[in-house]
Coordinates of C-alpha atoms and ligand atoms in Angstrom, one line a residue:
X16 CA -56.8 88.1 83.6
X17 CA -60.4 89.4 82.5
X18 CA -61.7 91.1 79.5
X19 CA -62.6 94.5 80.1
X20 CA -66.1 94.7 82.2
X21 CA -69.5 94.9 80.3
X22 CA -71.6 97.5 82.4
X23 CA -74.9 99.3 82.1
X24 CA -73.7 102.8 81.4
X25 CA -73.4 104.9 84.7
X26 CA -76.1 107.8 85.9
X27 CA -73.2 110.5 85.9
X28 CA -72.7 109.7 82.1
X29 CA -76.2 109.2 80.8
X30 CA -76.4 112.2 79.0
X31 CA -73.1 112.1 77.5
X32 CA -74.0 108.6 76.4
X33 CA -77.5 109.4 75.5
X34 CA -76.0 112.2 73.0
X35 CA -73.8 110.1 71.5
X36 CA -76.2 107.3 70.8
X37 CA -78.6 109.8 68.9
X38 CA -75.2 111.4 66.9
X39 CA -75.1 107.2 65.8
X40 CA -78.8 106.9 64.9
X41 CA -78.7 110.1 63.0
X42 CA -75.9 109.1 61.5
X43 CA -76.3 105.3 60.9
X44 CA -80.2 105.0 61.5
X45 CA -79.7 102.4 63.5
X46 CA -79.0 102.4 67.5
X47 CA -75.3 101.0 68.3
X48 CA -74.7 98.1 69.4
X49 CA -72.7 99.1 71.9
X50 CA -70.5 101.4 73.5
X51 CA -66.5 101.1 74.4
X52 CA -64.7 103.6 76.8
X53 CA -60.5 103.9 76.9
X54 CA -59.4 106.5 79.1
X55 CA -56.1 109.0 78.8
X56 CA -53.7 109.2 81.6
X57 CA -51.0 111.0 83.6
X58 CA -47.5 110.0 84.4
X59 CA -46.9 110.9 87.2
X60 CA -43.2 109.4 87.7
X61 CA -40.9 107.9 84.9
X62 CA -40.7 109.3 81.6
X63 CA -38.9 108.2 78.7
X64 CA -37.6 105.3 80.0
X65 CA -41.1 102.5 78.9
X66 CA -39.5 101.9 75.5
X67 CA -36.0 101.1 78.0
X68 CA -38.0 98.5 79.4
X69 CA -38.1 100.2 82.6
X70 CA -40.9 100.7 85.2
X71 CA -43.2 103.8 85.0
X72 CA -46.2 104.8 87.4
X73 CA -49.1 106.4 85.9
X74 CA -52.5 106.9 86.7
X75 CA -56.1 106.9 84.3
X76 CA -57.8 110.0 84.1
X77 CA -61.6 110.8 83.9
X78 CA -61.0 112.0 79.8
X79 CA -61.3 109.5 77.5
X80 CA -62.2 108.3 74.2
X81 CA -65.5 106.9 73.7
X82 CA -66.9 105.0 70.8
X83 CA -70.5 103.7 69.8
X84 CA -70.5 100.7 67.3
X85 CA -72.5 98.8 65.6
X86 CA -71.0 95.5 63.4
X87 CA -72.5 95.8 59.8
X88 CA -72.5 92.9 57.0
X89 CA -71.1 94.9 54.1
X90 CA -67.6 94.8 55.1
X91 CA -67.7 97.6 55.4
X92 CA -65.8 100.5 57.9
X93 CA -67.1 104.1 58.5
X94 CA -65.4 106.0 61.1
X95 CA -67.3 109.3 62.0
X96 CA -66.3 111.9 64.6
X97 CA -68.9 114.1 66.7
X98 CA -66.7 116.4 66.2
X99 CA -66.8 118.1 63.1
X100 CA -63.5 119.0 62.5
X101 CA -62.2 115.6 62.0
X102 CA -63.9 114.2 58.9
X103 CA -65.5 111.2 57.9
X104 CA -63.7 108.2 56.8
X105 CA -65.4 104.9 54.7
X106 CA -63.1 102.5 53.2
X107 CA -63.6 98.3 52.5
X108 CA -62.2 96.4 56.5
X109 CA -59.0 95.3 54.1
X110 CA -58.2 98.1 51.7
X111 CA -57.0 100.7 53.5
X112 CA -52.8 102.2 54.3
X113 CA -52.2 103.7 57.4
X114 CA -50.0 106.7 56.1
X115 CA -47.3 107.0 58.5
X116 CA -45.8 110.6 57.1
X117 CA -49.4 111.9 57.3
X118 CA -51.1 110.9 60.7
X119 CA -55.0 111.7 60.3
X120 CA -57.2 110.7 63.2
X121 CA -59.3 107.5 61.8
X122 CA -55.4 106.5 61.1
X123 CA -55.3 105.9 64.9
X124 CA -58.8 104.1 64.8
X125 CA -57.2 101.7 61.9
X126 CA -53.8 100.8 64.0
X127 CA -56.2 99.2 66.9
X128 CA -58.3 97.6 63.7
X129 CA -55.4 96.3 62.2
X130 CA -53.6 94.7 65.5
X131 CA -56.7 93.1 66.9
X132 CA -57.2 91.9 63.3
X133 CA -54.2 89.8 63.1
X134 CA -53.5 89.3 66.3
X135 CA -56.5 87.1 66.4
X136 CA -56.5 86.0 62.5
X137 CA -59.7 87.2 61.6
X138 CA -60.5 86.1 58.6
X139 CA -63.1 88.0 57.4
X140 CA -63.5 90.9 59.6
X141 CA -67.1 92.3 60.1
X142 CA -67.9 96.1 58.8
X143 CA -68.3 98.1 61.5
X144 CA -70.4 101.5 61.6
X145 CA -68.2 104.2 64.5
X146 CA -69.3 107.3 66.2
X147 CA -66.3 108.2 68.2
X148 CA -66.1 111.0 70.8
X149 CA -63.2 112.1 72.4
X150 CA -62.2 114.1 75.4
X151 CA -58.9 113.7 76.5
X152 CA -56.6 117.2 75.3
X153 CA -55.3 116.3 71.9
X154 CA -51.6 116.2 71.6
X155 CA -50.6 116.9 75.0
X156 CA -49.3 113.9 77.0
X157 CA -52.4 112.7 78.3
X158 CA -52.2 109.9 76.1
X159 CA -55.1 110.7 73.6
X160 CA -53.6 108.8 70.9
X161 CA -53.3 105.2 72.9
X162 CA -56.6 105.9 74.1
X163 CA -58.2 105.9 70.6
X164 CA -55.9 103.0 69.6
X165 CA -57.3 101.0 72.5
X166 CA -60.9 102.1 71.9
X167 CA -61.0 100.8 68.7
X168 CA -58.9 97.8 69.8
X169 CA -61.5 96.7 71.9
X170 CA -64.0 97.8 69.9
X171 CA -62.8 95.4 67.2
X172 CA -62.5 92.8 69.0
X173 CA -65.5 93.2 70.3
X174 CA -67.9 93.5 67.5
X175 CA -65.7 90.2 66.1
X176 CA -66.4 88.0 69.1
X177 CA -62.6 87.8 70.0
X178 CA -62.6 87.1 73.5
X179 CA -58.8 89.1 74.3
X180 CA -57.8 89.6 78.3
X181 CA -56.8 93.5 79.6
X182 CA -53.2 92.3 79.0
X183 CA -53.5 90.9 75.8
X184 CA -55.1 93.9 74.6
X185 CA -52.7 95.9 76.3
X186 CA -49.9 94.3 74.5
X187 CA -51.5 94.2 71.7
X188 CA -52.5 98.0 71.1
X189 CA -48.8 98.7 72.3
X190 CA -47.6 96.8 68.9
X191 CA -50.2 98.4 66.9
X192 CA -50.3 101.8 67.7
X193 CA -46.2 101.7 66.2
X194 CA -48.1 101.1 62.7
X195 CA -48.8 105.2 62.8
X196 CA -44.5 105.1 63.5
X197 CA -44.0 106.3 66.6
X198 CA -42.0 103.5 68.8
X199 CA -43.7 103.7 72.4
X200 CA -43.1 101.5 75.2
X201 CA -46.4 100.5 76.2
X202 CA -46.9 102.6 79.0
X203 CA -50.3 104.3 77.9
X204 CA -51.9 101.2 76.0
X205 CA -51.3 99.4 79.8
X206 CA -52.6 101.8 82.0
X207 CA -55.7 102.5 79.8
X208 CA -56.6 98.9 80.1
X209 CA -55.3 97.8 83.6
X210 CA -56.0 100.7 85.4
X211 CA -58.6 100.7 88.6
X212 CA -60.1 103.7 90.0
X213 CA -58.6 105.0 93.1
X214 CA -55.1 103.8 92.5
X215 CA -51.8 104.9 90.3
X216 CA -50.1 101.6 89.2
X217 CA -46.6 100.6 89.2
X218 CA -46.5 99.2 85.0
X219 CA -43.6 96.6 84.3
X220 CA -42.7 95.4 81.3
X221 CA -41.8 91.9 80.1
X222 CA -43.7 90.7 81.5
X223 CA -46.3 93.3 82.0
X224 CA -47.3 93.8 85.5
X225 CA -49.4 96.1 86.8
X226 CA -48.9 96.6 90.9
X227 CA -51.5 99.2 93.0
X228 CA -49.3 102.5 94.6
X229 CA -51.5 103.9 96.5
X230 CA -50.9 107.7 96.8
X231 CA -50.8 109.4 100.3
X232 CA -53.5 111.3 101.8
X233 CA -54.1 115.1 101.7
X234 CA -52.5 115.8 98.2
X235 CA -53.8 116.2 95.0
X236 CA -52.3 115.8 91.4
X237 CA -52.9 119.0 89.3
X238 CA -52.7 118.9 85.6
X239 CA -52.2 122.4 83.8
X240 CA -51.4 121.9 80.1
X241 CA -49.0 124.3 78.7
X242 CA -51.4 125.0 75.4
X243 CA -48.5 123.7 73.2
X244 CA -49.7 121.1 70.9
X245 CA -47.1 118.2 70.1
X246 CA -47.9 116.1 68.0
X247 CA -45.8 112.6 68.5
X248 CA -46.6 110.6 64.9
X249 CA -46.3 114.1 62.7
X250 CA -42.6 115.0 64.2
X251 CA -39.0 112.9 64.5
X252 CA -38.4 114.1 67.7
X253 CA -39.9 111.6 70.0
X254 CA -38.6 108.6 67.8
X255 CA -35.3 110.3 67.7
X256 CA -35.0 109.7 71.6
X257 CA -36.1 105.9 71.4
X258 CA -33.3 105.9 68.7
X259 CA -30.4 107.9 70.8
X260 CA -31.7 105.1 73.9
X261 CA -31.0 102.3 71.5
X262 CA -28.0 103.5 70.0
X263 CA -26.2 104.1 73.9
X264 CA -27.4 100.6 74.7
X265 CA -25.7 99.5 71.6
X266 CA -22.1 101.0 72.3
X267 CA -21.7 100.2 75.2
X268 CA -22.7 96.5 74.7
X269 CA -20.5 96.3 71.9
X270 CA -17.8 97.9 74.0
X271 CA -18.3 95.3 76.9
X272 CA -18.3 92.5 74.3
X273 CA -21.4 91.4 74.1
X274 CA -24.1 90.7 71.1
X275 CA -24.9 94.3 70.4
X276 CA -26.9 93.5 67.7
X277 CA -30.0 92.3 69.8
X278 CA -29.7 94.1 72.6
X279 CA -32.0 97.0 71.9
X280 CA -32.8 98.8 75.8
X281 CA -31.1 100.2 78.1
X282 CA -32.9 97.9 80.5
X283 CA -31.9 94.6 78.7
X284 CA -27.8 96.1 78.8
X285 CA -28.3 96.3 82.5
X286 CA -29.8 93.2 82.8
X287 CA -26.9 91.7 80.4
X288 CA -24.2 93.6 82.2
X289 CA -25.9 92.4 85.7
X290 CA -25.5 95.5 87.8
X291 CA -27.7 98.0 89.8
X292 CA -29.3 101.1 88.3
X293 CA -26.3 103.1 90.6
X294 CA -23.7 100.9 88.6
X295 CA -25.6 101.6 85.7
X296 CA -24.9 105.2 85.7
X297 CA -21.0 104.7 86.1
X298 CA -20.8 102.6 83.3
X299 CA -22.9 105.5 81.3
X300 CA -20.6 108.1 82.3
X301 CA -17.2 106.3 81.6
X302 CA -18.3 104.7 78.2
X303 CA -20.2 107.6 76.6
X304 CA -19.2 111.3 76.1
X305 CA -21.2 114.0 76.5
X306 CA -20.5 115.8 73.1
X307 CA -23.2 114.4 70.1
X308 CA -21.6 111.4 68.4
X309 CA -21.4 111.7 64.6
X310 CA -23.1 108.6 62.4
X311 CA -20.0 108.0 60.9
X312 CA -18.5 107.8 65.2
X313 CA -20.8 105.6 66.0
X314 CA -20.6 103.3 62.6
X315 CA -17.5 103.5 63.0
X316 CA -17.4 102.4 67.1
X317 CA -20.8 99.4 66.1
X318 CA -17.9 98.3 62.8
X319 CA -21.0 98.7 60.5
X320 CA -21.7 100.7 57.2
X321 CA -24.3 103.7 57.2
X322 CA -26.7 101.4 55.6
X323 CA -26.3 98.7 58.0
X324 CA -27.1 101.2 60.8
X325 CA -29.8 102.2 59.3
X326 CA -30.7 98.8 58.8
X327 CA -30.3 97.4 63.1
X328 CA -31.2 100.7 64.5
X329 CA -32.8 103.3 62.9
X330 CA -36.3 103.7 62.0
X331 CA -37.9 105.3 58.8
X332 CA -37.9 109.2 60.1
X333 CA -34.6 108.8 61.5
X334 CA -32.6 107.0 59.0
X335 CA -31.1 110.1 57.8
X336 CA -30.3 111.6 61.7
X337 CA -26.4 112.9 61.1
X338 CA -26.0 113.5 65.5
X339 CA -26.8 111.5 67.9
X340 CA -26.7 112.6 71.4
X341 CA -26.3 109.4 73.7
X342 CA -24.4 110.2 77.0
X343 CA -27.1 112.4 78.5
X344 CA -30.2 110.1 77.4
X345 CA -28.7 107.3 78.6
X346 CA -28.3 109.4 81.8
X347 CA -31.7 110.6 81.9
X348 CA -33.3 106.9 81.6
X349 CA -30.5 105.6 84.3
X350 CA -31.4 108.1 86.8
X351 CA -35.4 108.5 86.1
X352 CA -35.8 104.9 86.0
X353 CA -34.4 105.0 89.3
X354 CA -36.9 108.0 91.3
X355 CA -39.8 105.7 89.9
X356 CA -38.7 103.1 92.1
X357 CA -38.0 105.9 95.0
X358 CA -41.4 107.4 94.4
X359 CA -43.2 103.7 94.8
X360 CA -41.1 103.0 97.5
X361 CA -42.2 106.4 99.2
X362 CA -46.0 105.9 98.6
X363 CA -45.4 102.1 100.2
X364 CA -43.2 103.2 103.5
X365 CA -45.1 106.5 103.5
X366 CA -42.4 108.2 106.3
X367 CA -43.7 111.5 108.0
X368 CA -41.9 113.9 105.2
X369 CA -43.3 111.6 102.1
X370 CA -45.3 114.6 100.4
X371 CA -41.7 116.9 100.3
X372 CA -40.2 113.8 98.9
X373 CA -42.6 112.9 96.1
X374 CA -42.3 116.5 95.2
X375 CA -38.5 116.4 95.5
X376 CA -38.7 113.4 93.0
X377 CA -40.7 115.2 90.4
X378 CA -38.7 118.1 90.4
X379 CA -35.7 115.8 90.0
X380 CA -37.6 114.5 87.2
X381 CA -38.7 117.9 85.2
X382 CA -35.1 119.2 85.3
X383 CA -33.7 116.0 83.8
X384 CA -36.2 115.9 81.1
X385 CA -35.2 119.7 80.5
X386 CA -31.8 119.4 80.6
X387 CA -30.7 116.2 79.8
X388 CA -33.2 114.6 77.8
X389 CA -33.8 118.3 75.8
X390 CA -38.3 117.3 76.1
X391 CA -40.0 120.0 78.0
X392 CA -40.0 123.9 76.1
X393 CA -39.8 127.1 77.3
X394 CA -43.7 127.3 78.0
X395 CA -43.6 124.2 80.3
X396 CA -40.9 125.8 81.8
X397 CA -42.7 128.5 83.0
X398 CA -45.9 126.4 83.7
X399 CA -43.9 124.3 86.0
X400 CA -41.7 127.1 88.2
X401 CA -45.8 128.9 88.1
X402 CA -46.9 125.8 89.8
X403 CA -44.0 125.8 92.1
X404 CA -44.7 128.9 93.1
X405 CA -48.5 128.9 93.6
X406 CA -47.6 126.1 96.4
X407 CA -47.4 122.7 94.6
X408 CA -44.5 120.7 96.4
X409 CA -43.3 119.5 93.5
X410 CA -44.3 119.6 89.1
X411 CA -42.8 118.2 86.2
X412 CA -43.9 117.7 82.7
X413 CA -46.3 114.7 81.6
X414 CA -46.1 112.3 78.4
X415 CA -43.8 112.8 75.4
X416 CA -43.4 116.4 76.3
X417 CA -42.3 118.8 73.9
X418 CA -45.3 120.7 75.0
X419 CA -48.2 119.3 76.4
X420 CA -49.3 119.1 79.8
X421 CA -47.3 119.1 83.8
X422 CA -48.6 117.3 86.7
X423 CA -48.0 118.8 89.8
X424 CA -48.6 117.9 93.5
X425 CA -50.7 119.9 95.6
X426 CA -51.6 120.0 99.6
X427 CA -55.1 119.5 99.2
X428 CA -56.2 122.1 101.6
X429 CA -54.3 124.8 99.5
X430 CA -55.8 123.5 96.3
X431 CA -58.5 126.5 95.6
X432 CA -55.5 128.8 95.9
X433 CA -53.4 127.2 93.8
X434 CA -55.8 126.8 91.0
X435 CA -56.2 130.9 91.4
X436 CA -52.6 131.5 91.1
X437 CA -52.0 129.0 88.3
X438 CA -55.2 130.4 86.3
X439 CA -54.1 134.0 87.1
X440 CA -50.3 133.4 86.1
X441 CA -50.0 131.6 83.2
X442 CA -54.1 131.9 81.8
X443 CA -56.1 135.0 82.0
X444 CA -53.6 137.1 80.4
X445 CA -53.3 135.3 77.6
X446 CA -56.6 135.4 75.3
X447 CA -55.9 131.8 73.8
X448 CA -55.3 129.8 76.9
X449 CA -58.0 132.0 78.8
X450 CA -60.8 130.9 76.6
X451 CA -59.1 127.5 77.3
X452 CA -59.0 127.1 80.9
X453 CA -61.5 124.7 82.0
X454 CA -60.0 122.1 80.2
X455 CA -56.7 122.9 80.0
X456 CA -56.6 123.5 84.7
X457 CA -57.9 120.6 87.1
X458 CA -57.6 118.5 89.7
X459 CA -57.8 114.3 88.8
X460 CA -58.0 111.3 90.8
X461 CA -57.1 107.9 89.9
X462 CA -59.8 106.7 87.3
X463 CA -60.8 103.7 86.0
X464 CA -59.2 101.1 82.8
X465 CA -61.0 100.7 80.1
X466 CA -64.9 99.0 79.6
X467 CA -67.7 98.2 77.8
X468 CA -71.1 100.1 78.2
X469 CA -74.4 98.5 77.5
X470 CA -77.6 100.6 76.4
Ligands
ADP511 P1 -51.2 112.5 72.8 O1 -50.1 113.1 73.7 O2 -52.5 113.2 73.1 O3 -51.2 111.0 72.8 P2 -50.4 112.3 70.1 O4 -49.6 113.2 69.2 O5 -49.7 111.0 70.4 O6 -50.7 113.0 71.4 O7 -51.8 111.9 69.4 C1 -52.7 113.0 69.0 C2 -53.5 112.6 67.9 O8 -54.5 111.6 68.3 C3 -54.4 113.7 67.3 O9 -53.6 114.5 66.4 C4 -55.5 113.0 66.6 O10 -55.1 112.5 65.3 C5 -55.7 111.8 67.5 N1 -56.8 112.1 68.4 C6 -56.8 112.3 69.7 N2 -58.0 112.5 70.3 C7 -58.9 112.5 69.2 C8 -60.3 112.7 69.1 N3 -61.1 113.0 70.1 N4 -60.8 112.5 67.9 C9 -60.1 112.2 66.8 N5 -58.7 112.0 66.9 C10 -58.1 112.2 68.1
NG1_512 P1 -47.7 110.6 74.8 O1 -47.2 111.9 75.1 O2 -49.0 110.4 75.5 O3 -48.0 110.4 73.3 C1 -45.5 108.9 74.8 C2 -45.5 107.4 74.5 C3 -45.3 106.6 75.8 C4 -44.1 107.2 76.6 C5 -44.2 108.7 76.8 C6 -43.0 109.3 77.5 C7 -46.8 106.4 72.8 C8 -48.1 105.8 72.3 N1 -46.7 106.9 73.9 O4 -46.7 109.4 75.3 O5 -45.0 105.3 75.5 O6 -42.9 106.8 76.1 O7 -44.4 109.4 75.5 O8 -42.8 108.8 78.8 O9 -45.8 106.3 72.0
MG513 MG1 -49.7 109.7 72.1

């Protein structure tokens, strides 16, 4: 597979681009180099389940995270924001922590630095002189995080002449972006790199796989972010469901007999245990109960001390997690893992009712991650039944949740109205979201992976 594309930077975005050059040479002196562009994306089927090892079908958005860079001979790294809010950073290209219990934004920029950085054994890396802009909703499960990490992934190998493929980088930024602590799958750091404009994709993992789904005519996806900011490194809770995932894997492995210790997804038990998603979900429901296990329940049920449980499973801000709940995570996964492969399988067949049907699957989808996998919050809630009721055939949240955004699916000839009723509902009477609208209400088509951008 290819590198990302080299292109001259398109008329749409030649003032954007033309802005951001002259925030460089203000900055710098110097013109960059060039430019690297990462988009954000939306899920539109399958969340929760990437770190299972499960399939998941999202689709690149138009926001993104865009960096100019020039390679400097100092060894030297300076990582400034056009926006003002998030300060400047400077340090030496090997003397510098990435403070996991404090996420800052340049720590983001440093993951990709540090992954490309070993993953091709650079030596001695070159300095490098950043101007980053961003565009993608912070914080809300568009994926603005991955997108930076990629950015500066490619950006680093870029400026070091490391000649890495869309996968590799893909791969690559998935393993780094953990060095802020959050455990993702992978799903974000593949679709900003393998994406293509005017498809969602199917994502596999192990081996990644990217596969077109090409979406049905007359709808459009909606996005409609709640205004709740989550923030996935600064909080337990998202690793605290890749832990719960892990742990259910590892009873019932153990309880079937086999080596529990290595067997870390849901998706490698089923594999192991060699039975369909539908089986899957029987074995979930007679091996796990639905009242929160204890640590010292499940020590005792793995035969291992707290320590050594802290040791094969936990991570470092959820070594000290007292409950776990496994049966209805486990559940979740079992069941969303399986409407991803009924939403590609609609969008391929595309029957006469497949519009009610995708809708029908994200609905599915929103009430399991608010009931059973406890990620959505009372806002998105709201946002989501709003949608429903303004005419979407179907809405669910997006990302980590926990606030964030929801994607919903729209008739495309009833679009204006439902932008009217969403913006009326759940915007204009609320000062903060009102001032907030533009950005936070609008329509998206399948966008384009990442690429480079020439002056
Ligand atoms: P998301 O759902 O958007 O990926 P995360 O909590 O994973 O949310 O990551 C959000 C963090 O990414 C922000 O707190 C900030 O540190 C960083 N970030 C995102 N966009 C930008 C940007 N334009 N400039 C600087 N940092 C950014
Ligand atoms: P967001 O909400 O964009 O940070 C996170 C994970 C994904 C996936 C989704 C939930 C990272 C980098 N991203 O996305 O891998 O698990 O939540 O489906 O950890
Ligand atoms: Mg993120």
């Amino acid at each position: 597979m290819a590198e990302p594309a080299v292109k001259p930077v398109p008329s749409h975005l030649a003032d954007r681009f033309t802005k951001l050059r002259e925030s460089f040479k203000q900055k710098y002196g110097t013109d960059p180099e060039f430019f690297a562009r990462a988009p954000g994306r939306v899920n539109l089927i399958g969340e929760h389940i990437d770190y299972c090892g499960y399939a998941v079908l999202p689709m690149a958005i138009e926001q993104d995270i865009v960096i100019a860079a020039a390679t400097t001979d100092d060894q030297k790294l300076t990582l400034a924001n056009v926006d003002p809010s998030f300060s400047e950073f400077t340090s030496t290209v090997d003397a510098f922590t990435i403070d996991k219990s404090q996420p800052r934004w340049f720590h983001y920029f440093l993951c990709g630095f540090k992954g490309v950085v070993e993953h091709c054994k650079i030596d001695k890396p070159s300095g490098l002189n950043v101007m980053l802009e961003g565009t993608v909703p912070k914080s809300s499960g568009l994926s603005s995080s991955s997108a930076l990490v990629c950015c500066s992934g490619m950006t680093t190998a870029r400026a070091n002449n490391c000649s890495l493929s869309k996968k590799e980088l893909a791969e690559v930024c998935t393993w780094c972006e953990r060095y802020i602590g959050t455990e993702g799958g992978g799903m974000d750091q593949s679709i900003s790199f393998l994406a293509e404009a005017g498809t969602a994709k199917l994502i596999e993992f192990n081996p990644l796989k990217a596969t077109d789904v090409s979406l049905p005519a007359g709808v459009v996806f909606v996005i409609s972010n709640s205004c709740v900011e989550a923030n996935k490194a600064a909080f337990a809770h998202y690793n605290v469901r890749v832990v719960e995932c892990r742990l259910a894997a590892q009873l019932i492995a153990k309880s079937k007999g086999l080596e529990w210790r290595k067997l870390r997804k849901l998706g490698d038990l089923q594999a192991a245990l060699g039975v369909c998603l539908e089986e899957m979900g029987v074995v979930v429901d007679q091996l796990l109960h639905k009242d929160p296990y204890s640590r010292d329940e499940v020590c005792k049920e793995l035969g291992v001390t707290v320590e050594e449980l802290q040791e094969t499973s936990l991570s470092q801000n959820t070594k000290d997690l007292t409950t776990f709940q496994l049966h209805d995570r486990a559940a979740h996964v079992n069941s969303e893992a399986d409407r991803v492969f009924k939403f590609k399988a609609v969008c391929d067949e595309k029957p006469d009712d497949a519009i009610v049907q995708l809708g029908q699957l994200m609905n599915a989808s929103h009430a399991s991650c608010r009931d059973l996998y406890n990620c959505s919050c009372a806002e998105l809630d709201q946002l989501t039944q709003l949608c429903i009721d303004a005419g979407a055939l179907g809405s669910r949240l997006t990302g980590a949740g926990f606030g964030g955004c929801a994607v919903s699916l729209v008739p495309a000839n009833k679009l204006q109205d439902f932008l009217k009723a969403v913006q009326s509902g759940f915007y204009d009477n609320s000062p903060t979201r009102s001032k907030r609208v533009a950005e936070s209400l609008f329509a998206t088509q399948p966008g384009d992976g990442a690429t480079f951008f020439t002056l």
